CSV table of C-alpha atoms in Angstrom, one decimal:
chain,number,residue,atom,x,y,z
A,1,GLU,CA,3.0,25.6,17.3
A,2,ILE,CA,5.8,23.0,16.3
A,3,GLN,CA,8.3,22.6,19.5
A,4,SER,CA,12.1,22.7,18.6
A,5,GLY,CA,13.2,19.4,17.8
A,6,GLU,CA,10.0,17.8,17.2
A,7,ARG,CA,9.5,15.0,14.7
A,8,PHE,CA,7.0,13.2,12.6
A,9,MET,CA,7.0,9.9,11.0
A,10,LEU,CA,5.0,9.8,7.8
A,11,THR,CA,3.1,6.9,7.3
A,12,SER,CA,-0.5,5.9,5.9
A,13,GLY,CA,-0.9,3.4,8.8
A,14,ASP,CA,-2.4,0.8,6.2
A,15,THR,CA,-1.4,-2.8,7.1
A,16,ILE,CA,-1.5,-5.1,3.8
A,17,TYR,CA,0.0,-8.5,3.7
A,18,ALA,CA,2.1,-9.7,0.5
A,19,GLU,CA,-0.6,-12.2,-0.3
A,20,ASN,CA,-3.3,-9.3,-0.2
A,21,ILE,CA,-1.8,-7.1,-2.6
A,22,GLY,CA,-2.8,-9.2,-5.6
A,23,VAL,CA,-6.7,-9.1,-4.4
A,24,ARG,CA,-6.5,-5.0,-3.5
A,25,VAL,CA,-4.9,-4.4,-7.1
A,26,MET,CA,-8.0,-6.6,-8.7
A,27,GLU,CA,-10.5,-4.7,-6.6
A,28,LEU,CA,-8.9,-1.5,-8.4
A,29,PHE,CA,-8.7,-3.1,-11.6
A,30,PRO,CA,-11.2,-5.8,-11.9
A,31,ASP,CA,-9.7,-6.7,-15.5
A,32,TYR,CA,-6.3,-7.9,-14.2
A,33,ASP,CA,-5.6,-11.3,-13.1
A,34,CYS,CA,-3.1,-10.9,-10.1
A,35,ALA,CA,-1.5,-13.4,-7.9
A,36,THR,CA,-3.3,-14.1,-4.5
A,37,THR,CA,-0.8,-16.4,-2.7
A,38,VAL,CA,3.3,-15.8,-2.0
A,39,ALA,CA,5.2,-18.3,-4.1
A,40,PRO,CA,6.6,-21.3,-2.3
A,41,GLY,CA,9.8,-20.4,-0.9
A,42,PHE,CA,9.2,-16.7,-0.4
A,43,ALA,CA,6.4,-17.4,2.5
A,44,LYS,CA,9.3,-17.3,5.0
A,45,GLN,CA,10.7,-14.0,3.5
A,46,VAL,CA,7.3,-12.3,4.0
A,47,ALA,CA,7.7,-10.0,7.2
A,48,ARG,CA,4.8,-10.0,9.6
A,49,SER,CA,4.1,-7.4,12.2
A,50,GLU,CA,5.4,-8.1,15.4
A,51,PRO,CA,2.7,-8.0,18.1
A,52,PHE,CA,4.0,-4.7,19.9
A,53,TRP,CA,2.7,-2.8,16.7
A,54,ILE,CA,-0.8,-3.6,18.0
A,55,ARG,CA,-0.5,-1.1,20.7
A,56,VAL,CA,0.8,1.8,18.3
A,57,GLN,CA,-1.3,4.3,17.3
A,58,MET,CA,-1.2,5.6,13.6
A,59,ARG,CA,-2.5,9.5,13.6
A,60,ASN,CA,-2.0,12.3,11.1
A,61,ASP,CA,-3.7,14.8,12.4
A,62,LYS,CA,-0.9,16.4,14.4
A,63,VAL,CA,1.5,16.4,11.3
A,64,ARG,CA,-1.4,18.0,9.1
A,65,LYS,CA,-2.0,20.6,11.6
A,66,ALA,CA,1.5,21.7,11.8
A,67,THR,CA,2.1,21.1,8.1
A,68,GLY,CA,-0.8,21.8,6.1
A,69,LEU,CA,-0.1,18.4,4.5
A,70,THR,CA,-3.0,16.3,3.0
A,71,PHE,CA,-2.5,12.4,2.5
A,72,GLN,CA,-3.8,10.3,-0.2
A,73,THR,CA,-5.8,7.1,0.6
A,74,PHE,CA,-4.0,4.1,0.2
A,75,ASP,CA,-6.4,2.8,-2.6
A,76,ASP,CA,-5.3,6.1,-4.3
A,77,THR,CA,-1.6,5.5,-4.1
A,78,MET,CA,-2.2,2.0,-5.1
A,79,ARG,CA,-3.9,2.8,-8.3
A,80,GLU,CA,-1.3,5.5,-9.4
A,81,THR,CA,1.4,3.1,-8.4
A,82,VAL,CA,-0.2,0.1,-10.6
A,83,GLU,CA,-1.1,2.8,-13.4
A,84,SER,CA,2.7,4.0,-13.6
A,85,LEU,CA,4.0,0.6,-13.7
A,86,VAL,CA,1.8,-0.6,-16.6
A,87,LYS,CA,2.3,3.1,-18.6
A,88,ILE,CA,5.8,3.9,-17.6
A,89,GLY,CA,7.2,1.0,-16.2
A,90,GLY,CA,6.6,-1.5,-19.2
A,91,VAL,CA,4.9,-4.0,-17.1
A,92,LYS,CA,2.1,-5.9,-19.0
A,93,PRO,CA,-0.6,-7.2,-16.3
A,94,ARG,CA,-2.4,-10.7,-16.9
A,95,MET,CA,-5.9,-9.9,-17.9
A,96,LYS,CA,-8.7,-12.0,-16.9
A,97,ALA,CA,-9.8,-14.5,-19.2
A,98,SER,CA,-13.3,-12.9,-19.7
A,99,SER,CA,-11.4,-9.4,-20.1
A,100,SER,CA,-9.6,-10.6,-23.5
């Protein structure tokens, strides 16, 4: 039963650093040739998790029970986002030389 005033913060709990996004995308789309480093000049702008977040637990069992919500995996969300950017958003991925 949901108590009056109870709040939920919805998050997948996945941690991914900017320089790892390209690696994750290439795992999902092996023919893509993605950047795997942060461009010079932007490295200082990339946010890192503060140490206090190490103690935070990310759980979704309570909100699933209270609302019946189901969550997608990070990879499913990433895959669908990339596919949408390519199909709808006009993004043209750089392909690996062996895929041409």
